[in-house]
PDB file of C-alpha atoms in Angstrom:
ATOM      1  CA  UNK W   1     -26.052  -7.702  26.519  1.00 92.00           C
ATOM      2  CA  UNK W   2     -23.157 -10.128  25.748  1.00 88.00           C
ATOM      3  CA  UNK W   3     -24.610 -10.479  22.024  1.00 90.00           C
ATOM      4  CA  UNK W   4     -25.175  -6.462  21.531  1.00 93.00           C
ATOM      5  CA  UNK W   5     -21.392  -6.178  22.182  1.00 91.00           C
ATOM      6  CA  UNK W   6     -20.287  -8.747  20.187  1.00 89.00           C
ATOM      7  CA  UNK W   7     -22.346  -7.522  17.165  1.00 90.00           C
ATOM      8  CA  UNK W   8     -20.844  -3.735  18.073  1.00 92.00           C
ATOM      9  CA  UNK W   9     -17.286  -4.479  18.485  1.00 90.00           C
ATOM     10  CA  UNK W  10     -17.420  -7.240  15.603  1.00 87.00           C
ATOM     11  CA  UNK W  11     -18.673  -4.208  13.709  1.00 90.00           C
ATOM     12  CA  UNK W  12     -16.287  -2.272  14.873  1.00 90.00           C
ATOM     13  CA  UNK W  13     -13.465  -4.297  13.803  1.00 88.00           C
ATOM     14  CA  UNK W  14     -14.636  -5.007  10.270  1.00 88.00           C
ATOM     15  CA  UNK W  15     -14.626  -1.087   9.996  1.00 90.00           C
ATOM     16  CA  UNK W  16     -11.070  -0.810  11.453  1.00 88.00           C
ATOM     17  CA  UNK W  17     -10.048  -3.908   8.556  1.00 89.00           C
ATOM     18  CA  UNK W  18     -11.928  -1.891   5.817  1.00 90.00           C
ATOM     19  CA  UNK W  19     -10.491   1.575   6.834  1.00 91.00           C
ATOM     20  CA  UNK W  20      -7.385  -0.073   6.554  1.00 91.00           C
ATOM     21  CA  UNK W  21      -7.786  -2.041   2.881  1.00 92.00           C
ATOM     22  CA  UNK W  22      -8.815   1.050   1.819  1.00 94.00           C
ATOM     23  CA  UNK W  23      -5.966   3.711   2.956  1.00 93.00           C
ATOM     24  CA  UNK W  24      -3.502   1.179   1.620  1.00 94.00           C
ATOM     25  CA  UNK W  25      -5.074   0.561  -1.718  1.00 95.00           C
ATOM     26  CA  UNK W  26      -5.422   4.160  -1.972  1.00 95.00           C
ATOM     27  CA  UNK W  27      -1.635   4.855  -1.156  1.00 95.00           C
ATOM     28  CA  UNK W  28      -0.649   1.755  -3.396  1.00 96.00           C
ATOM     29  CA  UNK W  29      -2.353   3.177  -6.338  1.00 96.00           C
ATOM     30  CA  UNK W  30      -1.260   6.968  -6.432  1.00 95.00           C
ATOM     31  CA  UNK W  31       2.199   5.745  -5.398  1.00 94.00           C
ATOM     32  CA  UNK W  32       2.148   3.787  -8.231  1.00 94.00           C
ATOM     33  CA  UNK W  33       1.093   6.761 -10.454  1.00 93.00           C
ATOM     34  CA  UNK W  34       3.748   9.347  -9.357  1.00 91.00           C
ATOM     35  CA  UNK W  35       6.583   6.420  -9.618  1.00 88.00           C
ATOM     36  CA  UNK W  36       4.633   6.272 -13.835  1.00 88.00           C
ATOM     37  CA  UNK W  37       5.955   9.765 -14.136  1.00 86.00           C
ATOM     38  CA  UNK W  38       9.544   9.552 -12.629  1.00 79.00           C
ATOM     39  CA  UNK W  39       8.304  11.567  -9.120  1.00 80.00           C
ATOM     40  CA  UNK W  40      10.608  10.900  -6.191  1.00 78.00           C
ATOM     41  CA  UNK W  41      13.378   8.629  -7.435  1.00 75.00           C
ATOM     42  CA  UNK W  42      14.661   8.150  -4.508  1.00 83.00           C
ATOM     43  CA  UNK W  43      13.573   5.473  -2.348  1.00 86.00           C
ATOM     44  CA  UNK W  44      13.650   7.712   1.170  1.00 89.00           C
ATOM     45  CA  UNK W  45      11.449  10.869  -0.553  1.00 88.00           C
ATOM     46  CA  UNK W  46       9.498   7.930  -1.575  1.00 90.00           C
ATOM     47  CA  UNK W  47       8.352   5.619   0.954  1.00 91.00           C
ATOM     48  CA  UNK W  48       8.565   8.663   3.009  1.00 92.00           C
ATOM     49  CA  UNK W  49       5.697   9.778   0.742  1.00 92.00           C
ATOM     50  CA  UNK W  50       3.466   6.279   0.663  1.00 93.00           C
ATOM     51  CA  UNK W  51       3.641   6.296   4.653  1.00 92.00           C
ATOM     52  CA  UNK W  52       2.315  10.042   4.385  1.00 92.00           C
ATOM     53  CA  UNK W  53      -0.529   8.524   3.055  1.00 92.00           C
ATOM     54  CA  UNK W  54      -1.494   5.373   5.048  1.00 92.00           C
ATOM     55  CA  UNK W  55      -1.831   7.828   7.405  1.00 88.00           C
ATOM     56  CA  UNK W  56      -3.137   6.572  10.872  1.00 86.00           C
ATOM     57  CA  UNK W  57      -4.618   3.572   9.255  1.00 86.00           C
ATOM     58  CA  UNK W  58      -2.087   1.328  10.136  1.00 85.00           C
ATOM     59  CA  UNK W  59      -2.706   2.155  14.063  1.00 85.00           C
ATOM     60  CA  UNK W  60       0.513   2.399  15.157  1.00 84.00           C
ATOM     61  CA  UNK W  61       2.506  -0.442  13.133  1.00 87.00           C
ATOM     62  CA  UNK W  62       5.439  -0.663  11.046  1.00 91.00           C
ATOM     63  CA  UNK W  63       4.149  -0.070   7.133  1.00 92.00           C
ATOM     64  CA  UNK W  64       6.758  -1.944   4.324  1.00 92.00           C
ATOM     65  CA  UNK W  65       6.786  -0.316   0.994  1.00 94.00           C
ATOM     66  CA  UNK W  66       8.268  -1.843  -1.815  1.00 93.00           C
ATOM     67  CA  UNK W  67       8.723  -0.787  -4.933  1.00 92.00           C
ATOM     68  CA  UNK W  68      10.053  -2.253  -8.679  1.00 89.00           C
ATOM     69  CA  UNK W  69      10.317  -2.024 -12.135  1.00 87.00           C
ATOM     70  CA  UNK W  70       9.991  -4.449 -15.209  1.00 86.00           C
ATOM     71  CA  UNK W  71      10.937  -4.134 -18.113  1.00 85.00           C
ATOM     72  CA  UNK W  72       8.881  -4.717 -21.075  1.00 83.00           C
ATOM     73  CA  UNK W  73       9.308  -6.796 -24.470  1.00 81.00           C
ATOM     74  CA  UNK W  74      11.331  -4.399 -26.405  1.00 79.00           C
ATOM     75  CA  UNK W  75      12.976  -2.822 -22.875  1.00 76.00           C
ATOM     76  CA  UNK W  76      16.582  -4.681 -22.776  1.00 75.00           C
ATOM     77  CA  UNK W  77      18.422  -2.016 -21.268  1.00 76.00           C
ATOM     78  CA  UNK W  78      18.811  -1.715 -17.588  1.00 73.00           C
ATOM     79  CA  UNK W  79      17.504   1.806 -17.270  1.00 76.00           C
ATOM     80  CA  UNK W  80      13.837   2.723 -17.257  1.00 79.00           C
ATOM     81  CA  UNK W  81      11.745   2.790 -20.513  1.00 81.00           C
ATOM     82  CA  UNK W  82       8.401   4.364 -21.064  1.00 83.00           C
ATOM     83  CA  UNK W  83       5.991   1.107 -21.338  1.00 85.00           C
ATOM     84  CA  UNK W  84       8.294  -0.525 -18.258  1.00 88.00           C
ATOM     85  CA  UNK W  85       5.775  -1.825 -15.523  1.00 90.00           C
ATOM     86  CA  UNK W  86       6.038   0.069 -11.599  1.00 91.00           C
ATOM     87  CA  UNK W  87       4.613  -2.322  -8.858  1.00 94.00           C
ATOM     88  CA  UNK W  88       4.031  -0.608  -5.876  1.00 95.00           C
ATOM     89  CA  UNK W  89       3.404  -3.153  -2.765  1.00 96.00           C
ATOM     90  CA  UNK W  90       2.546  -1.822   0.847  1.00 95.00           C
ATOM     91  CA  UNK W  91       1.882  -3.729   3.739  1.00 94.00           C
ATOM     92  CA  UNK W  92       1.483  -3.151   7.433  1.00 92.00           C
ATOM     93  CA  UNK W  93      -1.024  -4.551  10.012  1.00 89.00           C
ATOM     94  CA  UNK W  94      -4.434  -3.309  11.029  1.00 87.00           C
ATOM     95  CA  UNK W  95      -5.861  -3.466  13.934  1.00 84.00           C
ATOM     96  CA  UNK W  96      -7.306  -6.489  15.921  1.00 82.00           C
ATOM     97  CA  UNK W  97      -9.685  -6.412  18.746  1.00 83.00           C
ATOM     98  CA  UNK W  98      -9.531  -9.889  18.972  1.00 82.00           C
ATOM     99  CA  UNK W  99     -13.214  -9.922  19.055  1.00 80.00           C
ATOM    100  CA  UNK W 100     -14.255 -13.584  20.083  1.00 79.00           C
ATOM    101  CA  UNK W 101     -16.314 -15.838  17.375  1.00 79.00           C
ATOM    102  CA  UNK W 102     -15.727 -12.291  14.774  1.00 78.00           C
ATOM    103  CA  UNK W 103     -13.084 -13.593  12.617  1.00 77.00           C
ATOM    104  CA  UNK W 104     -10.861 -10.872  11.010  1.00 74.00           C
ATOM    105  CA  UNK W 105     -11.197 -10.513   7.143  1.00 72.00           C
ATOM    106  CA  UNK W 106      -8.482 -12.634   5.989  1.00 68.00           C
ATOM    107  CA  UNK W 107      -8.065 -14.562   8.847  1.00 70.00           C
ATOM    108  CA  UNK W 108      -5.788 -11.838   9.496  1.00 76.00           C
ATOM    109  CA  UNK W 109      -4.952  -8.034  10.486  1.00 82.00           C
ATOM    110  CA  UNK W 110      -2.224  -7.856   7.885  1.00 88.00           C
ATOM    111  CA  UNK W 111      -2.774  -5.778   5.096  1.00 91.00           C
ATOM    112  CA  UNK W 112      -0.870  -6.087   1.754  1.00 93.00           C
ATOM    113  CA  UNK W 113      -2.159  -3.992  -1.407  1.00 94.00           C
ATOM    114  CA  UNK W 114       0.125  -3.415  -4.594  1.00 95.00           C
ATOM    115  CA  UNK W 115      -1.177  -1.480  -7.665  1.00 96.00           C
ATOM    116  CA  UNK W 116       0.884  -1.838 -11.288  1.00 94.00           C
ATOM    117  CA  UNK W 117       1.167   1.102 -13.736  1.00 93.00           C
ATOM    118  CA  UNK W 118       2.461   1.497 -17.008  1.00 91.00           C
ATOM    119  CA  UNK W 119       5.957   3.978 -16.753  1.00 88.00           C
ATOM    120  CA  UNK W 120       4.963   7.293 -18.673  1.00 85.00           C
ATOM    121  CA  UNK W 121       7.844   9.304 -18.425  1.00 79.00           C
ATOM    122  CA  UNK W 122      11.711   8.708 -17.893  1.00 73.00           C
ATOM    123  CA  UNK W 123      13.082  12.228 -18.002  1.00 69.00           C
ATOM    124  CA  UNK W 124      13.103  12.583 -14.307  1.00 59.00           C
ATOM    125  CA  UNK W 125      13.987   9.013 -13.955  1.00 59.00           C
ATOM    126  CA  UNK W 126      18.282   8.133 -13.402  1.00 58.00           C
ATOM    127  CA  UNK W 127      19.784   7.018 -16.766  1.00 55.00           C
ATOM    128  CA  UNK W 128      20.215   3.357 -14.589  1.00 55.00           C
ATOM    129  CA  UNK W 129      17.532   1.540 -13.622  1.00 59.00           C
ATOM    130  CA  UNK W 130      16.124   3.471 -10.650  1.00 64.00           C
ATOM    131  CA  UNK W 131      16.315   2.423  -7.230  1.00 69.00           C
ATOM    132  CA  UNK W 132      13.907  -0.731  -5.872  1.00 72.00           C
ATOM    133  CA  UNK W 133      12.895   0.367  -2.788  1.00 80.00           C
ATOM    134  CA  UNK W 134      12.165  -2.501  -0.159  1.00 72.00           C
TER     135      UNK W 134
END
């Protein structure tokens, strides 16, 4: 018996881990693609948003959202250029049964996923750089 629950709840914490990875890559990368097209410059509308779609993954825990811009090689201006670089970076922590000899993924619950994409359009975008949200 002892072994039959540690191979169940070991299984069920790898699931918890992946369910996780996956709900924050997920949010990473289509937050990524709405801040490409100059949706929800605001920070608030914006993290707002990214928690939206974690979802319940995160079990209950704070979620950090961060986002930024880069300029590219020609960009020298401090406002937003098409070809500029969004990073989107969230992070929160899964959760962790603690199941003895089942290490978590990672060696940790934490989850931190970013996604980069290439800034298509500017028009809804402030004429200064827009707001890093962190």
């Amino acid at each position: 018996m002892p072994l039959l629950f540690l191979i169940l709840f070991g299984t069920l914490q790898y699931g918890f881990y992946f369910f996780s990875l996956q709900a924050g890559n997920q949010a990473a990368r289509e937050a990524a693609r709405r801040a490409a097209v100059g949706d929800m410059p605001t920070c608030t509308a914006f993290v707002d948003y990214v928690k939206s779609r974690v979802g319940r993954a995160n079990f209950g825990n704070t979620i950090t959202v961060k986002r930024t811009y880069t300029n590219a090689a020609p960009n020298t201006l401090p406002a937003t250029e098409v070809g500029d670089l969004v990073t989107v970076t969230v992070s929160y922590r899964s959760i962790d049964m603690n199941v003895p000899f089942i290490p978590t993924p990672g060696g940790t619950a934490q989850i931190e996923t970013s996604a980069d994409t290439r800034v298509e359009r500017v028009e809804a975008l402030p004429a200064v750089a827009p707001e890093t949200c962190s």
